[in-house]
Short mmCIF file of C-alpha atoms in Angstrom, two decimals:
data_model
loop_
_atom_site.label_atom_id
_atom_site.label_comp_id
_atom_site.label_asym_id
_atom_site.label_seq_id
_atom_site.Cartn_x
_atom_site.Cartn_y
_atom_site.Cartn_z
CA MET A 10 43.69 62.76 127.78
CA PHE A 11 45.96 59.90 126.81
CA TYR A 12 48.72 60.11 124.33
CA GLN A 13 49.81 57.09 122.71
CA ALA A 14 53.16 56.87 121.08
CA TYR A 15 53.58 54.54 118.12
CA TYR A 16 56.98 53.27 117.47
CA GLN A 17 57.86 51.16 114.55
CA PHE A 18 60.66 48.68 114.98
CA GLU A 19 62.18 47.22 112.12
CA PRO A 20 63.40 43.57 112.70
CA THR A 21 67.23 43.34 112.74
CA PRO A 22 68.64 40.96 110.30
CA TYR A 23 70.59 38.12 111.61
CA ARG A 24 74.28 38.43 111.36
CA GLN A 25 76.00 36.40 108.65
CA PHE A 26 78.78 34.34 109.72
CA PRO A 27 81.22 32.57 107.29
CA PRO A 28 81.02 28.89 107.08
CA VAL A 29 82.87 27.03 109.97
CA ASP A 30 86.25 26.15 109.11
CA THR A 31 88.31 24.10 111.72
CA SER A 32 91.70 24.02 110.17
CA THR A 33 93.14 26.94 111.99
CA PHE A 34 91.73 25.75 115.32
CA GLU A 35 93.03 22.21 114.67
CA GLN A 36 96.42 23.70 114.03
CA SER A 37 96.21 25.59 117.35
CA LEU A 38 95.21 22.58 119.16
CA GLN A 39 98.12 20.60 117.65
CA THR A 40 100.48 23.46 118.39
CA PHE A 41 99.18 23.56 122.07
CA GLN A 42 99.92 19.94 122.47
CA ALA A 43 103.42 20.54 121.74
CA LEU A 44 103.36 23.44 124.36
CA LEU A 45 102.07 21.10 126.83
CA GLU A 46 104.85 18.67 126.26
CA GLN A 47 107.32 21.56 126.61
CA GLY A 48 105.57 22.37 129.97
CA ARG A 49 105.83 18.89 131.03
CA THR A 50 109.49 18.80 130.17
CA LEU A 51 110.16 21.93 132.23
CA VAL A 52 108.18 20.54 135.27
CA ASN A 53 109.78 17.17 135.00
CA SER A 54 113.31 18.99 134.82
CA LEU A 55 112.66 20.81 137.87
CA VAL A 56 110.79 18.03 139.95
CA THR A 57 113.74 15.48 139.37
CA SER A 58 116.42 17.85 140.41
CA GLU A 59 116.41 19.21 143.94
CA GLU A 60 119.42 21.03 143.08
CA ARG A 61 117.92 22.75 140.08
CA MET A 62 114.81 23.63 142.27
CA PHE A 63 117.23 25.21 144.89
CA GLN A 64 119.13 27.05 142.33
CA LEU A 65 116.03 28.54 140.87
CA MET A 66 114.53 29.65 144.04
CA ASP A 67 117.73 31.07 145.12
CA ALA A 68 118.34 33.07 142.01
CA ALA A 69 114.71 34.36 142.33
CA GLN A 70 115.23 35.47 145.87
CA ARG A 71 118.41 37.24 144.79
CA SER A 72 116.27 38.83 141.75
CA ASP A 73 118.82 37.32 139.37
CA ASP A 74 116.86 37.11 136.26
CA GLN A 75 119.72 36.28 134.00
CA GLU A 76 120.49 33.24 136.22
CA VAL A 77 116.76 32.16 136.51
CA ASP A 78 116.69 32.48 132.51
CA ARG A 79 119.76 30.44 132.26
CA ILE A 80 118.41 27.77 134.60
CA ILE A 81 115.10 27.51 132.58
CA ARG A 82 117.11 27.33 129.26
CA GLU A 83 118.97 24.41 130.65
CA THR A 84 115.90 22.39 131.00
CA GLY A 85 116.14 21.92 127.25
CA ILE A 86 112.65 23.18 126.25
CA ALA A 87 112.57 25.04 122.97
CA SER A 88 109.48 27.29 123.63
CA ILE A 89 109.95 30.92 124.54
CA VAL A 90 109.51 31.13 128.20
CA GLU A 91 108.62 34.21 130.44
CA THR A 92 109.28 33.77 133.96
CA SER A 93 108.04 35.88 136.87
CA TYR A 94 108.28 35.17 140.49
CA SER A 95 107.28 36.33 144.05
CA PRO A 96 107.88 35.16 147.56
CA THR A 97 104.95 32.79 147.21
CA GLY A 98 105.43 31.37 143.63
CA VAL A 99 106.73 31.33 140.11
CA SER A 100 105.00 31.66 136.87
CA PHE A 101 106.20 30.05 133.52
CA THR A 102 104.58 31.32 130.36
CA LEU A 103 105.19 29.36 127.32
CA ARG A 104 104.58 30.96 123.88
CA THR A 105 104.87 29.78 120.44
CA GLU A 106 106.45 31.60 117.43
CA PRO A 107 104.80 32.61 115.43
CA PRO A 108 102.27 33.71 117.98
CA CYS A 109 99.43 31.12 118.23
CA CYS A 110 99.17 29.66 121.57
CA THR A 111 100.14 30.37 125.23
CA LEU A 112 100.55 28.03 128.17
CA THR A 113 100.90 29.64 131.76
CA MET A 114 101.72 27.50 134.62
CA TYR A 115 101.68 28.94 138.25
CA LEU A 116 103.41 26.94 140.80
CA VAL A 117 103.46 27.77 144.68
CA TRP A 118 106.83 27.64 146.32
CA GLY A 119 106.11 29.51 149.67
CA ARG A 120 103.42 30.63 151.92
#
């Protein structure tokens, strides 16, 4: 004997989305462009000064976070910068205030 089960499926209604408004996205893109310029300033400040590169790496090797922060502030960038480092590289995370966008750069400095 065969038993046949009948299931009745109700079609699920499509999700309703609000109309597309690009204004917030456009503002984020413009803010991110400014972050990119800040990142460029940071990189240019380091690449044009072997002394600054040495100071940054030396302070990182000594785990002197305050000195690392001081060196980064001296580059003249206005963004909030979080720096982390390891024996093989350094990571700079630039953030906006109020929170909108984040730019993270990882640069190798050892093998």
